[in-house]
Coordinates of C-alpha atoms in Angstrom, one line a residue:
Chain A
X436 CA -43.6 -7.6 -18.0
X437 CA -44.3 -5.2 -15.2
X438 CA -46.8 -5.9 -12.5
X439 CA -49.7 -3.4 -11.9
X440 CA -51.3 -4.4 -8.6
X441 CA -54.6 -2.9 -7.4
X442 CA -56.4 -3.0 -4.2
X443 CA -60.1 -3.5 -4.9
X444 CA -62.4 -2.0 -2.3
X445 CA -62.6 1.8 -2.3
X446 CA -59.8 1.8 -4.9
X447 CA -61.2 0.3 -8.1
X448 CA -64.7 0.2 -6.6
X449 CA -66.5 3.2 -5.1
X450 CA -67.3 1.2 -2.0
X451 CA -66.5 -1.9 -0.1
X452 CA -67.6 -5.2 -1.7
X453 CA -67.3 -7.2 1.6
X454 CA -69.5 -4.7 3.4
X455 CA -71.9 -4.6 0.4
X456 CA -72.1 -8.4 0.5
X457 CA -73.2 -8.2 4.1
X458 CA -75.9 -5.6 3.2
X459 CA -77.0 -7.8 0.3
X460 CA -77.5 -10.8 2.7
X461 CA -79.6 -8.7 5.0
X462 CA -81.7 -7.3 2.2
X463 CA -82.3 -10.7 0.7
X464 CA -83.4 -12.1 4.1
X465 CA -80.6 -14.7 4.0
X466 CA -79.3 -13.7 7.5
X467 CA -80.9 -12.1 10.5
X468 CA -81.2 -8.4 9.6
X469 CA -80.5 -6.3 12.6
X470 CA -77.8 -8.4 14.2
X471 CA -75.9 -9.0 11.0
X472 CA -76.1 -5.4 9.9
X473 CA -74.8 -4.1 13.3
X474 CA -72.0 -6.6 13.4
X475 CA -71.1 -6.0 9.8
X476 CA -71.0 -2.2 10.4
X477 CA -68.8 -2.7 13.5
X478 CA -66.3 -4.8 11.6
X479 CA -66.2 -2.3 8.8
X480 CA -65.5 0.5 11.3
X481 CA -62.7 -1.6 12.9
X482 CA -61.2 -2.1 9.4
X483 CA -61.2 1.6 8.7
X484 CA -59.4 2.3 12.0
X485 CA -56.9 -0.6 11.4
X486 CA -58.3 -2.5 14.4
X487 CA -60.0 -5.3 12.6
X488 CA -59.6 -8.8 14.0
X489 CA -59.4 -10.5 10.6
X490 CA -60.0 -14.0 11.9
X491 CA -63.1 -13.0 13.8
X492 CA -64.4 -11.1 10.8
X493 CA -63.8 -13.9 8.4
X494 CA -65.6 -16.4 10.6
X495 CA -68.5 -14.0 10.6
X496 CA -68.4 -13.3 6.8
X497 CA -68.0 -16.9 5.7
X498 CA -70.7 -18.4 7.9
X499 CA -73.6 -17.7 5.5
X500 CA -71.9 -19.5 2.5
X501 CA -70.8 -22.6 4.5
X502 CA -72.5 -25.8 3.3
X503 CA -74.5 -24.1 0.6
X504 CA -74.6 -25.6 -2.9
X505 CA -72.4 -23.9 -5.5
X506 CA -75.5 -23.3 -7.7
X507 CA -77.3 -21.5 -5.0
X508 CA -74.3 -19.4 -4.3
X509 CA -73.8 -18.6 -8.0
X510 CA -77.4 -17.3 -8.2
X511 CA -76.9 -15.1 -5.1
X512 CA -73.7 -13.8 -6.6
X513 CA -75.3 -12.9 -10.0
X514 CA -77.9 -10.8 -8.1
X515 CA -75.2 -9.3 -5.9
X516 CA -73.2 -8.2 -8.9
X517 CA -76.2 -6.5 -10.5
X518 CA -77.5 -4.8 -7.4
X519 CA -74.4 -3.9 -5.5
X520 CA -71.2 -4.1 -7.5
X521 CA -71.9 -2.9 -11.1
X522 CA -73.2 0.5 -9.8
X523 CA -69.9 1.1 -7.9
X524 CA -67.4 0.0 -10.5
X525 CA -65.5 3.3 -11.1
X526 CA -65.1 4.4 -14.7
X527 CA -61.7 5.9 -14.0
X528 CA -60.7 2.7 -12.4
X529 CA -61.6 0.8 -15.6
X530 CA -59.7 3.3 -17.6
X531 CA -56.6 2.9 -15.4
X532 CA -56.7 -0.9 -15.8
X533 CA -57.0 -0.3 -19.6
X534 CA -54.0 2.0 -19.6
X535 CA -51.8 -0.6 -17.8
X536 CA -53.1 -3.3 -20.1
X537 CA -52.2 -1.3 -23.2
X538 CA -48.7 -0.7 -21.6
X539 CA -48.3 -4.5 -21.6
X540 CA -48.5 -4.8 -17.8
X541 CA -49.8 -7.8 -15.9
X542 CA -52.9 -6.8 -14.0
X543 CA -53.3 -8.2 -10.5
X544 CA -55.9 -7.4 -7.8
X545 CA -54.9 -8.2 -4.3
X546 CA -57.6 -7.8 -1.7
X547 CA -58.5 -8.8 1.9
X548 CA -62.0 -9.6 0.8
X549 CA -62.6 -13.3 0.3
X550 CA -62.3 -15.0 -3.0
X551 CA -66.0 -16.0 -3.2
X552 CA -67.1 -12.4 -3.1
X553 CA -64.3 -11.0 -5.3
X554 CA -63.7 -13.7 -7.9
X555 CA -66.6 -12.6 -10.2
X556 CA -65.7 -8.9 -9.6
X557 CA -62.1 -9.6 -10.8
X558 CA -63.5 -11.4 -13.8
X559 CA -65.8 -8.5 -14.6
X560 CA -62.9 -6.1 -14.4
X561 CA -60.8 -8.2 -16.8
X562 CA -57.7 -8.5 -14.7
X563 CA -55.1 -11.3 -15.2
X564 CA -55.2 -12.7 -11.7
X565 CA -56.6 -12.2 -8.2
X566 CA -55.1 -12.7 -4.8
X567 CA -57.9 -12.8 -2.2
X568 CA -58.5 -14.4 1.2
X569 CA -59.3 -18.0 0.4
X570 CA -62.3 -19.7 2.0
X571 CA -61.7 -23.4 2.6
X572 CA -63.5 -25.6 0.1
X573 CA -63.7 -29.3 0.6
X574 CA -65.5 -31.7 -1.8
X575 CA -66.9 -28.6 -3.6
X576 CA -68.5 -27.0 -0.6
X577 CA -67.4 -24.0 1.5
X578 CA -66.7 -25.0 5.0
X579 CA -66.9 -21.5 6.6
X580 CA -63.2 -21.6 7.5
X581 CA -60.3 -19.8 5.9
X582 CA -57.5 -21.5 4.2
X583 CA -54.0 -20.2 4.6
X584 CA -53.0 -16.6 5.2
X585 CA -55.7 -13.9 4.8
X586 CA -54.4 -11.3 2.4
X587 CA -54.7 -8.4 4.9
X588 CA -52.0 -6.0 6.0
X589 CA -48.7 -8.0 6.2
X590 CA -50.6 -10.9 4.9
X591 CA -50.8 -9.2 1.5
X592 CA -47.0 -9.2 1.3
X593 CA -46.8 -12.9 2.3
X594 CA -49.5 -13.9 -0.2
X595 CA -47.9 -11.8 -3.0
X596 CA -44.4 -13.4 -2.2
X597 CA -46.0 -16.8 -2.6
X598 CA -47.6 -15.8 -5.8
X599 CA -44.4 -14.3 -7.2
X600 CA -42.5 -17.6 -6.4
X601 CA -45.2 -19.5 -8.1
X602 CA -45.4 -17.4 -11.2
X603 CA -41.7 -16.6 -11.3
X604 CA -42.5 -12.9 -11.7
X605 CA -40.9 -10.1 -9.8
X606 CA -41.6 -6.6 -8.5
X607 CA -39.2 -4.7 -10.8
X608 CA -41.0 -1.6 -12.1
X609 CA -44.2 -2.7 -10.2
X610 CA -47.1 -0.5 -9.3
X611 CA -49.5 -0.8 -6.4
X612 CA -52.6 1.3 -6.1
X613 CA -54.5 1.5 -2.8
X614 CA -56.7 3.7 -0.7
X615 CA -55.9 2.3 2.7
X616 CA -53.2 2.5 5.4
X617 CA -53.8 -1.2 5.9
X618 CA -51.9 -1.7 2.7
X619 CA -48.7 0.2 3.8
X620 CA -46.7 -3.0 4.2
X621 CA -47.2 -3.8 0.5
X622 CA -47.0 -0.2 -0.7
X623 CA -43.5 -0.2 0.8
X624 CA -42.5 -3.2 -1.2
X625 CA -43.3 -2.1 -4.8
X626 CA -41.3 0.3 -7.0
X627 CA -44.2 2.6 -7.6
X628 CA -46.6 3.0 -4.7
X629 CA -49.7 5.1 -5.5
X630 CA -52.3 6.3 -3.1
X631 CA -55.8 6.4 -4.5
X632 CA -58.4 8.6 -2.7
X633 CA -56.5 7.7 0.4
X634 CA -57.6 7.6 4.0
X635 CA -56.0 10.2 6.3
X636 CA -53.2 8.0 7.5
X637 CA -52.2 6.8 4.1
X638 CA -52.4 10.4 2.7
X639 CA -50.0 11.5 5.4
X640 CA -47.5 8.7 4.6
X641 CA -47.8 9.4 0.9
X642 CA -47.1 13.0 1.4
X643 CA -44.1 12.3 3.6
X644 CA -42.6 9.8 1.1
X645 CA -43.5 11.8 -2.0
X646 CA -45.8 9.0 -3.3
X647 CA -48.3 10.2 -6.0
X648 CA -51.9 10.7 -4.8
X649 CA -54.6 10.3 -7.4
X650 CA -58.4 10.1 -7.4
X651 CA -60.5 7.7 -9.4
X652 CA -63.8 9.2 -8.2
X653 CA -66.0 11.6 -10.1
Chain B
X1294 CA -12.0 -18.9 -12.7
X1295 CA -11.4 -20.2 -9.2
X1296 CA -12.9 -18.7 -6.2
X1297 CA -9.6 -17.4 -4.7
X1298 CA -8.5 -16.1 -8.1
X1299 CA -11.8 -14.3 -8.4
X1300 CA -11.3 -12.6 -5.0
X1301 CA -7.9 -11.4 -6.0
X1302 CA -8.8 -10.2 -9.4
X1303 CA -11.8 -8.3 -8.3
X1304 CA -10.5 -6.9 -5.1
X1305 CA -11.2 -3.4 -6.4
X1306 CA -12.5 -0.6 -4.3
X1307 CA -15.6 1.4 -4.6
X1308 CA -16.1 5.0 -3.7
X1309 CA -19.3 5.8 -1.9
X1310 CA -20.8 9.0 -0.7
X1311 CA -19.9 12.7 -1.2
X1312 CA -18.4 12.4 -4.6
X1313 CA -17.9 15.7 -6.3
X1314 CA -19.9 16.4 -9.4
X1315 CA -18.2 17.1 -12.7
X1316 CA -18.6 20.8 -12.3
X1317 CA -17.0 20.6 -8.9
X1318 CA -14.1 18.8 -10.3
X1319 CA -13.4 21.6 -12.7
X1320 CA -13.0 24.2 -9.9
X1321 CA -11.2 27.3 -11.0
X1322 CA -7.7 27.7 -9.5
X1323 CA -8.8 31.2 -8.4
X1324 CA -11.5 29.9 -6.1
X1325 CA -10.7 28.7 -2.6
X1326 CA -10.1 24.9 -2.5
X1327 CA -13.0 23.0 -1.0
X1328 CA -12.3 20.4 1.7
X1329 CA -12.0 16.9 0.2
X1330 CA -15.3 15.0 0.3
X1331 CA -15.4 12.1 2.7
X1332 CA -14.7 9.0 0.8
X1333 CA -15.7 5.5 1.9
X1334 CA -14.0 2.6 0.2
X1335 CA -14.5 -1.0 0.7
X1336 CA -13.7 -4.4 -0.8
X1337 CA -16.7 -6.7 -0.8
X1338 CA -15.0 -9.8 -2.3
X1339 CA -14.1 -11.4 1.1
X1340 CA -17.6 -10.9 2.3
X1341 CA -19.0 -12.4 -0.8
X1342 CA -16.7 -15.3 -0.5
X1343 CA -17.9 -15.8 3.0
X1344 CA -21.6 -15.5 1.9
X1345 CA -21.2 -18.0 -0.9
X1346 CA -19.4 -20.5 1.3
X1347 CA -22.1 -20.3 3.9
X1348 CA -24.8 -20.7 1.2
X1349 CA -23.0 -23.7 -0.2
X1350 CA -22.8 -25.2 3.3
X1351 CA -26.5 -24.6 4.0
X1352 CA -27.6 -26.2 0.8
X1353 CA -25.2 -29.1 1.2
X1354 CA -26.7 -29.8 4.6
X1355 CA -30.2 -29.7 3.2
X1356 CA -29.1 -32.0 0.4
X1357 CA -27.8 -34.5 2.9
X1358 CA -30.8 -34.4 5.1
X1359 CA -33.1 -34.7 2.1
X1360 CA -31.3 -37.9 1.1
X1361 CA -31.8 -39.2 4.6
X1362 CA -35.5 -38.4 4.2
X1363 CA -35.7 -40.2 1.0
X1364 CA -34.2 -43.3 2.6
X1365 CA -36.6 -43.0 5.5
X1366 CA -39.6 -42.9 3.1
X1367 CA -38.3 -45.8 1.2
X1368 CA -38.0 -47.8 4.4
X1369 CA -41.5 -46.7 5.5
X1370 CA -43.0 -47.9 2.2
X1371 CA -41.1 -51.2 2.3
X1372 CA -42.0 -51.9 5.9
X1373 CA -44.9 -49.7 7.0
X1374 CA -44.5 -49.8 10.8
X1375 CA -45.1 -47.1 13.5
X1376 CA -41.4 -47.0 14.1
X1377 CA -40.7 -46.2 10.5
X1378 CA -43.3 -43.6 10.4
X1379 CA -41.8 -41.9 13.5
X1380 CA -38.4 -42.1 11.9
X1381 CA -39.7 -40.6 8.6
X1382 CA -41.3 -37.7 10.5
X1383 CA -38.0 -37.0 12.3
X1384 CA -36.2 -37.1 8.9
X1385 CA -38.7 -34.7 7.5
X1386 CA -38.2 -32.3 10.4
X1387 CA -34.4 -32.4 10.0
X1388 CA -34.6 -31.8 6.2
X1389 CA -37.2 -29.0 6.5
X1390 CA -35.2 -27.4 9.3
X1391 CA -32.0 -27.5 7.2
X1392 CA -33.9 -25.9 4.3
X1393 CA -35.0 -23.0 6.6
X1394 CA -31.3 -22.5 7.1
X1395 CA -31.0 -21.6 3.4
X1396 CA -33.5 -18.8 3.6
X1397 CA -30.9 -15.9 4.0
X1398 CA -29.3 -17.3 0.8
X1399 CA -32.6 -17.2 -1.1
X1400 CA -32.4 -14.2 -3.4
X1401 CA -36.1 -14.4 -3.9
X1402 CA -37.1 -13.9 -7.5
X1403 CA -37.3 -10.1 -7.2
X1404 CA -33.5 -9.9 -7.1
X1405 CA -32.2 -13.2 -8.3
X1406 CA -29.1 -12.2 -10.3
X1407 CA -29.2 -15.3 -12.4
X1408 CA -32.9 -14.9 -13.3
X1409 CA -34.3 -18.3 -14.0
X1410 CA -36.9 -20.3 -12.0
X1411 CA -37.4 -19.7 -8.3
X1412 CA -37.5 -23.2 -6.8
X1413 CA -38.8 -22.1 -3.4
X1414 CA -42.4 -22.6 -4.5
X1415 CA -41.9 -26.2 -5.6
X1416 CA -39.8 -26.9 -2.5
X1417 CA -41.5 -25.1 0.3
X1418 CA -44.8 -23.9 -1.2
X1419 CA -47.2 -23.0 1.6
X1420 CA -50.0 -22.9 2.7
X1421 CA -51.6 -25.9 1.2
X1422 CA -55.2 -26.9 0.7
X1423 CA -55.1 -30.4 2.3
X1424 CA -58.6 -31.3 1.2
X1425 CA -57.4 -31.2 -2.4
X1426 CA -54.9 -34.0 -1.6
X1427 CA -56.3 -36.5 0.8
X1428 CA -58.9 -36.9 3.5
X1429 CA -59.3 -34.3 6.3
X1430 CA -61.5 -34.2 9.4
X1431 CA -65.1 -34.8 8.5
X1432 CA -64.3 -35.4 4.8
X1433 CA -63.1 -39.1 4.5
X1434 CA -63.0 -39.3 0.7
X1435 CA -61.6 -35.9 -0.1
X1436 CA -58.7 -35.2 -2.5
X1437 CA -57.1 -36.7 -5.5
X1438 CA -55.9 -39.7 -3.5
X1439 CA -59.5 -40.9 -3.7
X1440 CA -60.0 -40.0 -7.3
X1441 CA -58.1 -42.2 -9.7
X1442 CA -58.8 -39.9 -12.6
X1443 CA -55.6 -38.1 -11.7
X1444 CA -52.7 -40.3 -12.7
X1445 CA -50.0 -39.9 -10.1
X1446 CA -46.7 -39.3 -11.8
X1447 CA -44.1 -36.5 -11.4
X1448 CA -45.2 -34.6 -14.5
X1449 CA -48.8 -34.5 -13.4
X1450 CA -48.0 -33.5 -9.8
X1451 CA -45.8 -30.7 -11.1
X1452 CA -48.6 -29.5 -13.5
X1453 CA -51.1 -29.7 -10.6
X1454 CA -48.9 -27.6 -8.3
X1455 CA -50.5 -24.2 -8.3
X1456 CA -52.5 -25.0 -11.4
X1457 CA -55.4 -22.7 -10.4
X1458 CA -54.3 -21.1 -7.2
X1459 CA -51.0 -20.6 -5.3
X1460 CA -52.4 -22.7 -2.5
X1461 CA -53.1 -25.7 -4.7
X1462 CA -49.9 -27.4 -3.6
X1463 CA -49.2 -30.9 -4.6
X1464 CA -45.4 -31.2 -4.2
X1465 CA -42.8 -30.0 -1.7
X1466 CA -42.2 -30.2 2.0
X1467 CA -45.7 -29.1 3.1
X1468 CA -47.7 -31.5 1.0
X1469 CA -45.4 -34.2 2.3
X1470 CA -45.8 -32.9 5.9
X1471 CA -49.6 -33.3 5.5
X1472 CA -49.1 -36.8 4.2
X1473 CA -46.9 -37.8 7.1
X1474 CA -49.0 -36.2 9.9
X1475 CA -52.5 -35.7 8.6
X1476 CA -54.5 -32.6 9.4
X1477 CA -55.4 -33.4 13.0
X1478 CA -52.7 -32.6 15.6
X1479 CA -54.4 -34.6 18.3
X1480 CA -54.9 -37.6 16.1
X1481 CA -52.0 -38.0 13.7
X1482 CA -52.2 -40.1 10.5
X1483 CA -51.9 -43.8 11.3
X1484 CA -49.3 -45.9 9.6
X1485 CA -52.0 -48.2 8.3
X1486 CA -52.7 -45.5 5.7
X1487 CA -49.5 -46.6 4.0
X1488 CA -50.0 -50.3 4.0
X1489 CA -50.1 -51.8 0.6
X1490 CA -53.4 -53.3 -0.7
X1491 CA -52.9 -56.3 -3.0
X1492 CA -56.4 -57.7 -3.2
X1493 CA -59.8 -56.2 -3.9
X1494 CA -63.1 -57.1 -2.2
X1495 CA -65.9 -58.5 -4.3
X1496 CA -67.7 -55.2 -4.0
X1497 CA -64.7 -53.2 -5.2
X1498 CA -64.2 -55.6 -8.1
X1499 CA -67.9 -55.2 -8.9
X1500 CA -67.5 -51.4 -9.0
X1501 CA -64.6 -51.8 -11.5
X1502 CA -61.8 -50.7 -9.3
X1503 CA -58.2 -51.9 -9.9
X1504 CA -55.7 -52.6 -7.1
X1505 CA -53.7 -49.5 -8.1
X1506 CA -56.8 -47.3 -7.5
X1507 CA -57.0 -48.2 -3.8
X1508 CA -56.4 -45.1 -1.7
X1509 CA -53.5 -46.7 0.3
X1510 CA -51.7 -47.6 -2.9
X1511 CA -52.2 -44.2 -4.4
X1512 CA -51.0 -42.7 -1.2
X1513 CA -47.8 -44.8 -1.3
X1514 CA -47.2 -43.9 -4.9
X1515 CA -47.8 -40.2 -4.2
X1516 CA -45.4 -40.2 -1.3
X1517 CA -42.6 -41.8 -3.3
X1518 CA -43.2 -39.6 -6.4
X1519 CA -43.3 -36.3 -4.4
X1520 CA -40.1 -37.4 -2.7
X1521 CA -38.5 -37.9 -6.1
X1522 CA -39.6 -34.4 -7.1
X1523 CA -38.4 -32.8 -3.9
X1524 CA -35.0 -34.5 -4.2
X1525 CA -34.6 -33.2 -7.8
X1526 CA -35.5 -29.6 -6.8
X1527 CA -33.2 -29.5 -3.9
X1528 CA -30.4 -31.0 -6.0
X1529 CA -30.9 -28.2 -8.5
X1530 CA -31.1 -25.5 -5.8
X1531 CA -27.9 -26.8 -4.1
X1532 CA -26.1 -27.0 -7.5
X1533 CA -26.5 -23.2 -8.0
X1534 CA -24.3 -22.6 -4.9
X1535 CA -21.6 -25.2 -5.7
X1536 CA -18.1 -23.8 -6.3
X1537 CA -16.8 -24.0 -9.8
X1538 CA -20.3 -24.3 -11.3
X1539 CA -21.5 -21.6 -13.8
X1540 CA -24.0 -20.3 -11.3
X1541 CA -23.7 -17.9 -8.3
X1542 CA -20.1 -18.6 -7.5
X1543 CA -18.9 -17.5 -10.9
X1544 CA -21.5 -14.9 -11.7
X1545 CA -21.4 -12.8 -8.6
X1546 CA -17.6 -12.3 -8.6
X1547 CA -18.0 -10.6 -11.9
X1548 CA -20.1 -7.9 -10.4
X1549 CA -18.6 -4.7 -9.0
X1550 CA -18.2 -4.2 -5.2
X1551 CA -21.4 -2.2 -4.7
X1552 CA -23.5 -4.7 -6.6
X1553 CA -22.0 -7.6 -4.7
X1554 CA -22.6 -6.0 -1.3
X1555 CA -26.1 -4.8 -2.4
X1556 CA -27.1 -8.3 -3.1
X1557 CA -25.9 -9.5 0.2
X1558 CA -27.5 -6.7 2.1
X1559 CA -30.8 -7.2 0.2
X1560 CA -30.8 -10.9 0.8
X1561 CA -30.6 -10.2 4.6
X1562 CA -33.2 -7.5 4.3
X1563 CA -35.4 -9.9 2.3
X1564 CA -35.0 -12.5 5.0
X1565 CA -36.1 -10.1 7.7
X1566 CA -39.0 -8.6 5.6
X1567 CA -40.3 -11.5 3.7
X1568 CA -39.3 -14.6 5.7
X1569 CA -39.6 -13.2 9.3
X1570 CA -42.0 -10.3 9.3
X1571 CA -44.4 -11.2 6.5
X1572 CA -44.3 -15.0 7.0
X1573 CA -43.3 -16.3 10.4
X1574 CA -44.1 -13.4 12.7
X1575 CA -47.1 -12.2 10.8
X1576 CA -50.1 -11.9 13.1
X1577 CA -52.2 -13.2 10.2
X1578 CA -50.3 -16.5 10.3
X1579 CA -50.5 -17.2 14.0
X1580 CA -52.4 -20.1 15.5
X1581 CA -52.1 -19.4 19.2
X1582 CA -53.9 -22.5 20.1
X1583 CA -51.0 -24.5 18.8
X1584 CA -48.2 -23.7 21.2
X1585 CA -45.6 -25.8 19.3
X1586 CA -45.9 -24.0 16.0
X1587 CA -44.5 -20.5 15.6
X1588 CA -46.7 -19.9 12.7
X1589 CA -49.1 -21.8 10.5
X1590 CA -46.1 -22.7 8.4
X1591 CA -45.3 -26.3 9.3
X1592 CA -48.5 -26.5 11.3
X1593 CA -49.1 -30.2 10.9
X1594 CA -45.8 -31.1 12.4
X1595 CA -45.6 -28.0 14.6
X1596 CA -41.9 -27.5 14.0
X1597 CA -41.7 -24.0 12.6
X1598 CA -39.9 -22.6 15.6
X1599 CA -36.8 -24.8 15.1
X1600 CA -36.4 -23.7 11.5
X1601 CA -36.4 -20.0 12.7
X1602 CA -33.5 -20.7 15.0
X1603 CA -31.5 -22.4 12.2
X1604 CA -32.3 -19.6 9.9
X1605 CA -31.2 -16.9 12.3
X1606 CA -28.0 -18.8 13.1
X1607 CA -26.9 -18.5 9.5
X1608 CA -27.7 -14.8 9.5
X1609 CA -25.4 -14.4 12.6
X1610 CA -22.7 -16.4 10.9
X1611 CA -22.9 -14.2 7.9
X1612 CA -22.8 -11.0 9.9
X1613 CA -19.8 -12.0 12.1
X1614 CA -16.2 -12.5 10.9
X1615 CA -14.5 -15.6 12.4
X1616 CA -12.3 -14.3 15.3
X1617 CA -9.1 -15.9 14.0
X1618 CA -9.6 -15.4 10.3
X1619 CA -9.7 -12.5 7.8
X1620 CA -12.4 -10.0 8.2
X1621 CA -15.1 -11.4 5.9
X1622 CA -18.4 -11.0 7.8
X1623 CA -20.8 -8.2 6.9
X1624 CA -19.5 -6.5 10.0
X1625 CA -16.2 -6.0 8.3
X1626 CA -17.7 -3.4 5.9
X1627 CA -20.3 -1.9 8.3
X1628 CA -17.6 -1.2 10.9
X1629 CA -15.5 0.6 8.4
X1630 CA -18.6 2.7 7.5
X1631 CA -19.6 3.5 11.1
X1632 CA -18.8 1.8 14.4
X1633 CA -22.0 3.1 15.8
X1634 CA -24.1 1.5 13.0
X1635 CA -22.2 -1.7 13.4
X1636 CA -23.0 -1.8 17.1
X1637 CA -26.7 -1.0 16.4
X1638 CA -26.9 -3.8 13.8
X1639 CA -25.2 -6.3 16.2
X1640 CA -27.5 -5.2 19.0
X1641 CA -30.6 -5.6 16.7
X1642 CA -29.4 -9.1 15.8
X1643 CA -28.7 -10.1 19.4
X1644 CA -32.1 -8.8 20.5
X1645 CA -33.8 -10.8 17.8
X1646 CA -31.8 -13.9 18.7
X1647 CA -33.0 -13.5 22.3
X1648 CA -36.7 -13.3 21.4
X1649 CA -36.6 -16.0 18.8
X1650 CA -34.8 -18.2 21.3
X1651 CA -37.6 -17.4 23.8
X1652 CA -40.2 -18.5 21.3
X1653 CA -38.2 -21.7 20.5
X1654 CA -37.6 -22.6 24.1
X1655 CA -40.9 -21.7 25.7
X1656 CA -44.5 -21.9 24.7
X1657 CA -45.3 -18.9 22.7
X1658 CA -47.9 -16.3 23.6
X1659 CA -48.9 -13.0 22.1
X1660 CA -46.4 -11.1 24.3
X1661 CA -43.4 -13.2 23.2
X1662 CA -44.5 -12.9 19.6
X1663 CA -45.0 -9.1 19.9
X1664 CA -41.5 -8.7 21.2
X1665 CA -40.0 -10.8 18.4
X1666 CA -42.0 -8.8 15.9
X1667 CA -40.7 -5.5 17.4
X1668 CA -37.1 -6.9 17.3
X1669 CA -37.5 -7.9 13.6
X1670 CA -38.9 -4.4 12.7
X1671 CA -35.9 -2.8 14.6
X1672 CA -33.5 -5.0 12.5
X1673 CA -35.4 -4.0 9.3
X1674 CA -35.0 -0.3 10.2
X1675 CA -31.3 -0.7 11.1
X1676 CA -30.7 -2.3 7.7
X1677 CA -32.5 0.5 5.9
X1678 CA -30.3 3.1 7.7
X1679 CA -27.2 1.2 6.7
X1680 CA -28.5 1.0 3.1
X1681 CA -29.1 4.7 3.1
X1682 CA -25.5 5.3 4.3
X1683 CA -24.2 3.1 1.5
X1684 CA -26.6 4.5 -1.1
X1685 CA -28.1 1.0 -1.5
X1686 CA -31.9 1.0 -1.9
X1687 CA -33.5 -1.8 -0.1
X1688 CA -37.1 -1.1 -1.0
X1689 CA -39.5 1.4 -2.5
X1690 CA -39.9 3.4 0.8
X1691 CA -36.1 3.9 1.0
X1692 CA -35.9 4.9 -2.6
X1693 CA -38.6 7.4 -2.1
X1694 CA -37.1 8.8 1.0
X1695 CA -33.7 9.2 -0.6
X1696 CA -35.0 11.3 -3.5

């Protein structure tokens, strides 16, 4: 069975779920509007330029869910999916997942966005498994800290290696679809790297290395 | 087939680079003769023999130190004193350190020539979620130690390991590390956690508890059971490298020269890419507030840096032929290919050694780490260049570039 690995934000989704979650929190009045929005935007800009301090960002992103009951969080998430995520799920992305599924491939999403935000999105997309940045949970409550390695940049390789060791799967014949130069470490590991609506830096690398470039938009 | 016999029998040569195509070989006698293409031949069998012997030695060392760890745990559980806890922690450090020395002999499941189960997750699975196992700071009743609904036995612990997430670790070195040190570096786990409880209070009796349900007793049982599982897994891993067993020693000598050398080169490349760059020197994994730990790996004991040094020492042994023996290091083949590439590779390894030693001997900081990261990347690039020269693809980027 071959692995078909997908980045999530701006690859299978026509936007960034982490950034959208920040907007949702502001719109719902769960966090202080102006400050949260500005900080959220700044972090997103840092991500796009490859300058993101992932630990600082995660501390910021996980703070609003720390200590909240799972029921409260579940209700927020249902609303979030309806308002922010369902409208940006790309039809061509779903078709691509379907194609790999029909080919008998194992579908895996690997994303830097935390598991709380992305878990229900991965379920909605019907993939087999998800590797995401793991918020720490103790006694059934999010603590606001991160557990283990964030699946960002080289961290995606490390987390995938750990997952491969656990599942006893391998990268022979594997695919990885991504839009971002932040994913170059993992794109270089798989047998079939594919750039999806890539940022400028990834587009340049893909051209240099003859990687396919596709679009799932429109 | 014995090892020596295998070397002799398979001491064939391989031709690399510049081979003429079929049409070239059928050149008409009327056309001018083309200059003979450059032919590079090598015999990988002595290098493979060296690789396998070092792998066997690394696993044998781990096996021995794991047995010592098992004895230390047994002593701790029989007589739970501070001294025994200290000795057990030291035994854990030695065993884990020796296991890091096997990492260049870890084919990683992406290229394991035997297929089969990758034992590294069960042995060295990391990171863990400590709160799923036992108490952590601010959560005194967290984890299955405090919930008797999970019956502690080897089968259950193995089923629990990674049951819902790769970080749901219940066996292996790092779950054990957490049990021996706890999660607070400034306030390590006290030995009283391992004292046996033989009587219940009236309140506990009233709540329906049994003696076996007491957290101390469950902790003791957990430690003994996870040690048993670790011992079995390391036994199995070591066996795969033992001479005259139907595992690597016999299987790899049946491969042709190029496949043999590809496996060795890829295992070194995997060590640099996966073990060093993605895991230990990964900026995502750094906790700069903990000066003793190179990475979050082994963060409770703070001993990651020693394992790195052990690991690199085996890479250096693999690269270099013994001065008075036959040429059987990786350098034997690279030097034949290109003296310049051999020098570059040696220089990359030496630089990396320098920076990893600096990390091990001094307190780390961002600058030291950045230098080590740069040295590891340099080594990775050097290996890729060598792979290209030998037409051995080390990863997707190289395959794409060679098209």
